[in-house]
Short mmCIF file of C-alpha atoms in Angstrom, two decimals:
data_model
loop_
_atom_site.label_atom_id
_atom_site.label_comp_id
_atom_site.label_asym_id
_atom_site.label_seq_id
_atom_site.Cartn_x
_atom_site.Cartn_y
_atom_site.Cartn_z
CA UNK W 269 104.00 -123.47 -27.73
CA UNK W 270 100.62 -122.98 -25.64
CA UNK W 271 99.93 -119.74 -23.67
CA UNK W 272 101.21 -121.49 -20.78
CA UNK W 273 104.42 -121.97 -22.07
CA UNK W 274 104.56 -118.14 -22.95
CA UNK W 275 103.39 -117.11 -19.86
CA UNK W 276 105.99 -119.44 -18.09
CA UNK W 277 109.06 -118.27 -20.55
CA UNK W 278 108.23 -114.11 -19.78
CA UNK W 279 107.71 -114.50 -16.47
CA UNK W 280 110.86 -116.73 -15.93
CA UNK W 281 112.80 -113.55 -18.25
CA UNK W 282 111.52 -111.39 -15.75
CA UNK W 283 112.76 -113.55 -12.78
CA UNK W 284 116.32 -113.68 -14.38
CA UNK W 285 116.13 -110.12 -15.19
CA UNK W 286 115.70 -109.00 -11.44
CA UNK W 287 118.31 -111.29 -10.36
CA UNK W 288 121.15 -110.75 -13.05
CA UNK W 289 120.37 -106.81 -12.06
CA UNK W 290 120.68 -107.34 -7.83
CA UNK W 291 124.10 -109.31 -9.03
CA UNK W 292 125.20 -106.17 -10.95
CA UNK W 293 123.89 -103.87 -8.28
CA UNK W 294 126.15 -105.97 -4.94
CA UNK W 295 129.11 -106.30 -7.98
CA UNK W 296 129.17 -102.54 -8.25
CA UNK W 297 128.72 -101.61 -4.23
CA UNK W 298 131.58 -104.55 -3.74
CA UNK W 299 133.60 -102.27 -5.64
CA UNK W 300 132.90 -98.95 -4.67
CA UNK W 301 133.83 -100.41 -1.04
CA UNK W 302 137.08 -101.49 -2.12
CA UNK W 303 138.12 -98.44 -4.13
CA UNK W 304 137.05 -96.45 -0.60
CA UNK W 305 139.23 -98.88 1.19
CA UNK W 306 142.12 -98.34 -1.82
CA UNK W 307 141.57 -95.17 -1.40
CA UNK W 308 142.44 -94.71 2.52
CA UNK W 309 145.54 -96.54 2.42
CA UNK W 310 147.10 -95.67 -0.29
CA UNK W 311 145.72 -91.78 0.67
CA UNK W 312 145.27 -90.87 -2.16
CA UNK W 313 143.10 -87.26 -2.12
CA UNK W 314 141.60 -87.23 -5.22
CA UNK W 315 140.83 -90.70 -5.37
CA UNK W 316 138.83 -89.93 -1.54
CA UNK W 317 136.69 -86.42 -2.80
CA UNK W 318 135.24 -88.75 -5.38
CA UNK W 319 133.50 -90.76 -2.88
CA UNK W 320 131.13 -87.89 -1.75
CA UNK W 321 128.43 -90.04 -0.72
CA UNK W 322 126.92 -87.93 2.15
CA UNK W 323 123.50 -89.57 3.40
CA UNK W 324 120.52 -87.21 3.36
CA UNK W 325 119.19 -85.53 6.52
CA UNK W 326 116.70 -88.44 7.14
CA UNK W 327 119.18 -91.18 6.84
CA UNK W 328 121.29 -90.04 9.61
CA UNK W 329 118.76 -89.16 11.97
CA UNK W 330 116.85 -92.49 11.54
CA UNK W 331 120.20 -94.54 11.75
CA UNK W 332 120.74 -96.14 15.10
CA UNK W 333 124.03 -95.40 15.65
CA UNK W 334 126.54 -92.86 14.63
CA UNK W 335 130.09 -94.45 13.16
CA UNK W 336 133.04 -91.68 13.24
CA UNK W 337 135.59 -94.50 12.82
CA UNK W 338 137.23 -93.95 9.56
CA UNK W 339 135.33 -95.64 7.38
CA UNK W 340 132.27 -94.58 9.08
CA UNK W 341 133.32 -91.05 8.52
CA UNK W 342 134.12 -90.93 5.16
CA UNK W 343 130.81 -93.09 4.17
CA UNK W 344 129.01 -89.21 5.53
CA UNK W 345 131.84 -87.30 4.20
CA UNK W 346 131.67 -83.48 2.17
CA UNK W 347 134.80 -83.81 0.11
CA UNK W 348 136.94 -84.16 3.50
CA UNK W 349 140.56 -84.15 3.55
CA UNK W 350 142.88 -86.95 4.33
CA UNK W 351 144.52 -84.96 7.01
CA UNK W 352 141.11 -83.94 8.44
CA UNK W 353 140.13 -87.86 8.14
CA UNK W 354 143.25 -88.87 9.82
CA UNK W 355 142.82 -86.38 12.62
CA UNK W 356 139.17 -87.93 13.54
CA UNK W 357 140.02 -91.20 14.06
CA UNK W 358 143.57 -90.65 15.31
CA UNK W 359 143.27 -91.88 19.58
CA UNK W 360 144.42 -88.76 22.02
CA UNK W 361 147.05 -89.79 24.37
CA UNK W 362 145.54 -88.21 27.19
CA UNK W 363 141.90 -88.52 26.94
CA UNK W 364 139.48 -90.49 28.90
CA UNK W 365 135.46 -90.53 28.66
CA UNK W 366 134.52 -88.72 32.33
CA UNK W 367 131.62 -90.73 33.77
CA UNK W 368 128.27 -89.58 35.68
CA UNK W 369 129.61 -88.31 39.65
CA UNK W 370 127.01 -86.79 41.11
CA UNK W 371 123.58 -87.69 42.05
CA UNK W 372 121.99 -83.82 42.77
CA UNK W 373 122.61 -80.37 42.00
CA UNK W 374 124.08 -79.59 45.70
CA UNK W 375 126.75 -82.86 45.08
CA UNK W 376 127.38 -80.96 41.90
CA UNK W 377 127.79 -77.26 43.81
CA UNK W 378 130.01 -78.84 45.87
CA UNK W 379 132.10 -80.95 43.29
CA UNK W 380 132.74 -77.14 41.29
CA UNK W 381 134.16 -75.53 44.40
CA UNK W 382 136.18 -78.80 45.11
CA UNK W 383 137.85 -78.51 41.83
CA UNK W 384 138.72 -74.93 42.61
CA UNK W 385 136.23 -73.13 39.66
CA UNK W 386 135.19 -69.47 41.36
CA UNK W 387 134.67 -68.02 37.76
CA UNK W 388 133.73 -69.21 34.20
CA UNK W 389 132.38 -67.13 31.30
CA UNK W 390 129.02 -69.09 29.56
CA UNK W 391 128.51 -68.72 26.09
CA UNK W 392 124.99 -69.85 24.84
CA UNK W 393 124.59 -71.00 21.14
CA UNK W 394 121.18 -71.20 19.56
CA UNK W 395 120.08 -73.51 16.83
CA UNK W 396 117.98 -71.52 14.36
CA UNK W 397 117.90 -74.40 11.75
CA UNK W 398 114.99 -75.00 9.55
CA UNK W 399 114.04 -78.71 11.25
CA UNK W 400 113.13 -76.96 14.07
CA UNK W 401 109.90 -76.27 11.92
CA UNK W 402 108.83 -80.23 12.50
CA UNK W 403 110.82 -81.95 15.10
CA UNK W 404 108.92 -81.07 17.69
CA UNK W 405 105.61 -81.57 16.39
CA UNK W 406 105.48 -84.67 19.23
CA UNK W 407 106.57 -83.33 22.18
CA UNK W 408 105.65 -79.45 21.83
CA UNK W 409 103.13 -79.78 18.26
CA UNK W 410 104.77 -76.93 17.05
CA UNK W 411 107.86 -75.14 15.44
CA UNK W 412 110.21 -75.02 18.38
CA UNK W 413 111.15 -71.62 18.26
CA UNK W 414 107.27 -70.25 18.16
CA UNK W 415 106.16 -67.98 20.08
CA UNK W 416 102.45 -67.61 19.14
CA UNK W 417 100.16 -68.85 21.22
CA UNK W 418 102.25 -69.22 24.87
CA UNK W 419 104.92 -66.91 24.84
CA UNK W 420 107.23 -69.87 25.43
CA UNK W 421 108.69 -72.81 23.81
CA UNK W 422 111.14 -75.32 24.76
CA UNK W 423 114.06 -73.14 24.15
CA UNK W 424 112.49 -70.80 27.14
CA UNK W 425 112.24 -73.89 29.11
CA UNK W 426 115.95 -74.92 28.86
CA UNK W 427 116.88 -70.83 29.45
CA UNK W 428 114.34 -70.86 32.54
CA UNK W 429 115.29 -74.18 34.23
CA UNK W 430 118.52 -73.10 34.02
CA UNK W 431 118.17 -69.66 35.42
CA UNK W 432 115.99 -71.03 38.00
CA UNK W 433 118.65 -73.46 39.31
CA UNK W 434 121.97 -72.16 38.07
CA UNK W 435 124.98 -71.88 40.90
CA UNK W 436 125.14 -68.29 42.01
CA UNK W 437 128.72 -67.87 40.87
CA UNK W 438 127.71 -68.68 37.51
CA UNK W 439 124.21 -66.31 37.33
CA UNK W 440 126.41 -63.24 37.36
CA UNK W 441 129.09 -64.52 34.90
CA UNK W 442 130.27 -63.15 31.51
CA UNK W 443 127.39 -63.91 28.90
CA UNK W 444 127.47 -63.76 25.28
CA UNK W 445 124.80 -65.62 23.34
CA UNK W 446 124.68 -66.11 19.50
CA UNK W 447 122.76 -67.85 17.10
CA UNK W 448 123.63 -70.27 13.87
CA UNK W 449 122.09 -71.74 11.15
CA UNK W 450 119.27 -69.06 9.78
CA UNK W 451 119.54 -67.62 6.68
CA UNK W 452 122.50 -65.38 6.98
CA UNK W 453 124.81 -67.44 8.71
CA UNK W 454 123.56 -71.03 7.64
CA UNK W 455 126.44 -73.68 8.47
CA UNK W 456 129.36 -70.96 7.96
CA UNK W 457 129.27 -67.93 10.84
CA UNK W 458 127.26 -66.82 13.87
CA UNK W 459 125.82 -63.77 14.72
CA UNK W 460 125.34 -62.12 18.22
CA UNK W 461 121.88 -61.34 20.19
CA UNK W 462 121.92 -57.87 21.56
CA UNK W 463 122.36 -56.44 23.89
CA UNK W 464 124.99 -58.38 25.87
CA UNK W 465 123.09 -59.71 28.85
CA UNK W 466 124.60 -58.91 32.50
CA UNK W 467 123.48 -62.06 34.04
CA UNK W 468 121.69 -65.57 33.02
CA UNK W 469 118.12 -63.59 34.12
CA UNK W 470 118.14 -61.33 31.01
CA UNK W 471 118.99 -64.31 28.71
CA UNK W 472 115.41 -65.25 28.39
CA UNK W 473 113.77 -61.88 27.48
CA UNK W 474 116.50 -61.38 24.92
CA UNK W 475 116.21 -64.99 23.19
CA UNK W 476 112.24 -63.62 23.05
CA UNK W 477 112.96 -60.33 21.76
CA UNK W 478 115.06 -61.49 19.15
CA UNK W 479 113.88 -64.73 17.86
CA UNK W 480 110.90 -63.02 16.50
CA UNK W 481 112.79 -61.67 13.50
CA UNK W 482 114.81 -64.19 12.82
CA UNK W 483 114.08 -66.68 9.73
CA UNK W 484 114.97 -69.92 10.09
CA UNK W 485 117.32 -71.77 8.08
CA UNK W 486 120.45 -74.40 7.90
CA UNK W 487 122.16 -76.48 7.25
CA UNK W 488 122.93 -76.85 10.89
CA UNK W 489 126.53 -77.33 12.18
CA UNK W 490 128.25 -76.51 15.21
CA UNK W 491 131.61 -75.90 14.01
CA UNK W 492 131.00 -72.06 13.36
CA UNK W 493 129.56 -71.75 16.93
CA UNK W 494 132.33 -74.01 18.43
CA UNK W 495 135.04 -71.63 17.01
CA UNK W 496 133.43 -68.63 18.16
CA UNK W 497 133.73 -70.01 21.66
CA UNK W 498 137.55 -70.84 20.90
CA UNK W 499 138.31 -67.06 19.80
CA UNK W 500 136.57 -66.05 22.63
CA UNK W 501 138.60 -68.45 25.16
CA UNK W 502 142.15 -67.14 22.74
CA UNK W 503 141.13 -63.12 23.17
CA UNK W 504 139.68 -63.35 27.07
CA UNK W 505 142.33 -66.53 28.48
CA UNK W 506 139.21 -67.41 30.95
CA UNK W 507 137.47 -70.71 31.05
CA UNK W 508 134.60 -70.95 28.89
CA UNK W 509 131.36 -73.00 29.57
CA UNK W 510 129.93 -73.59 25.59
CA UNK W 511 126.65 -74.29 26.14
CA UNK W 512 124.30 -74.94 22.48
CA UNK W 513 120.99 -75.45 22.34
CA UNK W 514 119.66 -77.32 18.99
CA UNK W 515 117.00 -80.16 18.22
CA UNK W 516 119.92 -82.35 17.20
CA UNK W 517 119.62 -82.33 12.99
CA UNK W 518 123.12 -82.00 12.68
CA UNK W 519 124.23 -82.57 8.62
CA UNK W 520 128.00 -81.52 8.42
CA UNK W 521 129.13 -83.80 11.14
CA UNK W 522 132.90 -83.63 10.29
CA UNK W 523 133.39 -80.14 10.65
CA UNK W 524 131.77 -80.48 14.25
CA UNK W 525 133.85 -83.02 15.15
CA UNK W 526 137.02 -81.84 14.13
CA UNK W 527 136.04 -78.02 15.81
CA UNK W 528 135.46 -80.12 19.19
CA UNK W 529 138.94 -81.33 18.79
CA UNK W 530 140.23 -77.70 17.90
CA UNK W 531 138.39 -76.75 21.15
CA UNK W 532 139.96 -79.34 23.46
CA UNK W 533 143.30 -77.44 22.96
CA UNK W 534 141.63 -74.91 24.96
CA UNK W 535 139.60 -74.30 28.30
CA UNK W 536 136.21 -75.02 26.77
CA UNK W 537 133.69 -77.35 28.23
CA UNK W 538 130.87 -77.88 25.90
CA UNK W 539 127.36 -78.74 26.61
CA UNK W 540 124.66 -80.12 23.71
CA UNK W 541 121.56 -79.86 24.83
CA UNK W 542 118.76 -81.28 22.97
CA UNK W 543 115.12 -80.17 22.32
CA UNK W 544 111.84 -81.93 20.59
CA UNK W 545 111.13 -84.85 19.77
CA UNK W 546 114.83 -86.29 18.70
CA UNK W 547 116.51 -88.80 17.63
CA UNK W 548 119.33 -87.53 18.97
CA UNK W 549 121.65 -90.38 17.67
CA UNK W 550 124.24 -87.56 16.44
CA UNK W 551 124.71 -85.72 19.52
CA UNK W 552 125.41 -89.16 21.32
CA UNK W 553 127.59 -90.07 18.61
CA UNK W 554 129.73 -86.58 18.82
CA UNK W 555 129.45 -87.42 22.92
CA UNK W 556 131.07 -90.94 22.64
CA UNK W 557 133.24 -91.45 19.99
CA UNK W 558 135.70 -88.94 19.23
CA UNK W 559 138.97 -89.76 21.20
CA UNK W 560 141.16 -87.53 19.35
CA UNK W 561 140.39 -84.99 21.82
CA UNK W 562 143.03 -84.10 24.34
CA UNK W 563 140.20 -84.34 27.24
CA UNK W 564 136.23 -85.52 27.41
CA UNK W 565 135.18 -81.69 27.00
CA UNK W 566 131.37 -83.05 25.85
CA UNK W 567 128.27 -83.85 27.86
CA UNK W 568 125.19 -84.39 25.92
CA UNK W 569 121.40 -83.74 27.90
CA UNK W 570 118.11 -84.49 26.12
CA UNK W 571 115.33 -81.61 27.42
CA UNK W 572 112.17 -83.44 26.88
CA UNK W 573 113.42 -86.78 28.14
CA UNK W 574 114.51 -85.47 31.35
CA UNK W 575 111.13 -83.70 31.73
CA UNK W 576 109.16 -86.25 31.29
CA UNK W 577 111.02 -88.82 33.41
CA UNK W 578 111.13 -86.46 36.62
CA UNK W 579 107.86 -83.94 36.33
CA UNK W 580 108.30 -82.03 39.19
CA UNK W 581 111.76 -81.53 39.69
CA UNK W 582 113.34 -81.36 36.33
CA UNK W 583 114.64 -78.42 36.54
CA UNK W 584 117.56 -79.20 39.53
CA UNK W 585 117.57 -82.63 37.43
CA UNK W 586 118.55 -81.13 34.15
CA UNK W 587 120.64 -78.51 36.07
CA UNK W 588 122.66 -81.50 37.41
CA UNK W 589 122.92 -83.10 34.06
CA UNK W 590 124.42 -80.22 32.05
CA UNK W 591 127.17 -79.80 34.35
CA UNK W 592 127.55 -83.24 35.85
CA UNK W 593 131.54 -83.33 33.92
CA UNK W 594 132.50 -80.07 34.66
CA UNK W 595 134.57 -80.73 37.70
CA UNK W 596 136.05 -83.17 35.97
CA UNK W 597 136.55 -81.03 32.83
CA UNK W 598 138.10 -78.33 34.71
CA UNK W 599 139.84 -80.44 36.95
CA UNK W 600 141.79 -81.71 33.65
CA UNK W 601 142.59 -78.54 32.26
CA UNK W 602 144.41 -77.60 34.63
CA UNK W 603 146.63 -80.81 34.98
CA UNK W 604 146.90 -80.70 31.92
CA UNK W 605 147.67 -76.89 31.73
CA UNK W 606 145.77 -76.15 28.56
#
């Protein structure tokens, strides 16, 4: 046998090799996918916590899209429960996905007093998550809490665009504001800024004062901050306006989704807005596709998007996003006497 004929025979090894090991790697996926698909109908539990194949940070953020049908749920679960599984996908009865209606911020003014909404209590969540260290080195170049070099950031932005534009009914409202996701609370609790602001104009020298010592952290979720708002909305009886601020790295996506159904049993609209540089492929997914809540009680607005597309006047813009639904919103709790 020449060298040739060596050379040939390896390489040819080699080339079986790769391809008997890509056979053995689709032959093993093929069957983790059916004993996932065993799994959900036959419901068995045990069989389901074994397939604890959450993706990694990067992997959902990069992802186009956002699956929460049931299969796409469990492929991201954390050891989730059948019943909790069942509840995500299960279709409300009585919701329906509420539309853009208004094309300004006075359309809007008048769209809240047509609905009949004199009062509303805002609670403001703040994402104090670790990624806010890099995602917005593109649209701000910096960690999007810091407060070095300007004395703002684009969490004073959203706080001052709002406060600059807010309905006047609203400015003088009931204000709580909390934070999530930094080293004390990480993805389980919330803990209050203080002192209690006595209208939306003190909300921005507070968020400076107190930022400062706080050290960033995560995992990020929003259940603890959504169930904060529903104790609230259970101890006052008052509608509650949600609104959380967060640059969209969301990792325990279940528990999020299933609080936003908790919190559709009660009057709670809730706003996502999102900061940096994105993707924000989570908070559209949350947005979308969860109909097993009683009513749409989710709009999503992306910060730096809407700057950028109207420079001058983003402000009354973004204003008129965040509560473009809310007529709507309220307008359904009360039929629906929640």
């Amino acid at each position: 046998m020449n060298s040739f004929s060596i050379v040939f025979y390896f390489i040819s090894l080699l080339i079986l090799s790769y391809l008997i090991g890509k056979w053995i790697k689709k032959r093993k996926e093929k069957q983790k996918a059916l004993a996932v698909q065993k799994a959900i109908a036959s419901k068995s539990k045990n069989e389901l916590l074994r397939q604890n194949t959450l993706h990694n940070f990067e992997t959902l953020n990069n992802s186009k899209s956002i699956n929460f049908s049931k299969t796409g749920i469990l492929k991201n679960q954390r050891s989730i429960s059948i019943a909790k599984l069942e509840a995500l996908h299960r279709p409300s009865a009585t919701f329906e996905k509420f539309g853009d209606s208004f094309d300004n911020l006075l359309q809007v003014e008048n769209g809240l007093k047509g609905c009949g909404l004199q009062f509303a209590d805002l609670i403001i969540g703040i994402d104090y998550s670790m990624s806010n260290r890099f995602k917005g080195e593109r649209t701000y170049g910096n960690c999007l809490h810091s407060l070095s070099h300007t004395e703002s950031n684009p969490y004073c932005e959203v706080l001052s665009a709002i406060s600059n534009t807010l309905p006047e009914f609203l400015q003088n409202s009931s204000i709580s504001v909390f934070g999530f996701a930094d080293t004390k609370t990480k993805d389980k609790l919330t803990f209050e800024l203080q002192p209690k602001p006595s209208s939306f104009s003190q909300v921005l020298n507070l968020y400076k004062n107190e930022t400062k010592n706080i050290k960033l952290c995560g995992p990020t979720s929003f259940a603890p901050i959504i169930r904060q708002a529903i104790e609230i909305a259970k101890k006052n009886k008052k509608y509650q306006i949600l609104l959380i601020i967060t640059d969209g790295g969301v990792l325990n996506i279940e528990e999020t989704a299933l609080a936003m159904i908790e919190a559709s049993n009660f009057p709670i609209s809730i706003i996502l807005v999102g900061v940096g540089d994105g993707p924000f492929n989570i908070l559209r997914g949350l947005d979308d596709s969860i109909e097993a809540r009683r009513f749409d009680n989710l709009q999503s607005v992306f910060f730096s998007q809407v700057k950028t597309k109207f420079p001058r006047e983003y402000e009354s813009v973004f204003t008129t996003q965040i509560l473009m639904e809310i007529p709507k919103q309220y307008e359904t709790i009360k039929k629906l006497k929640i």
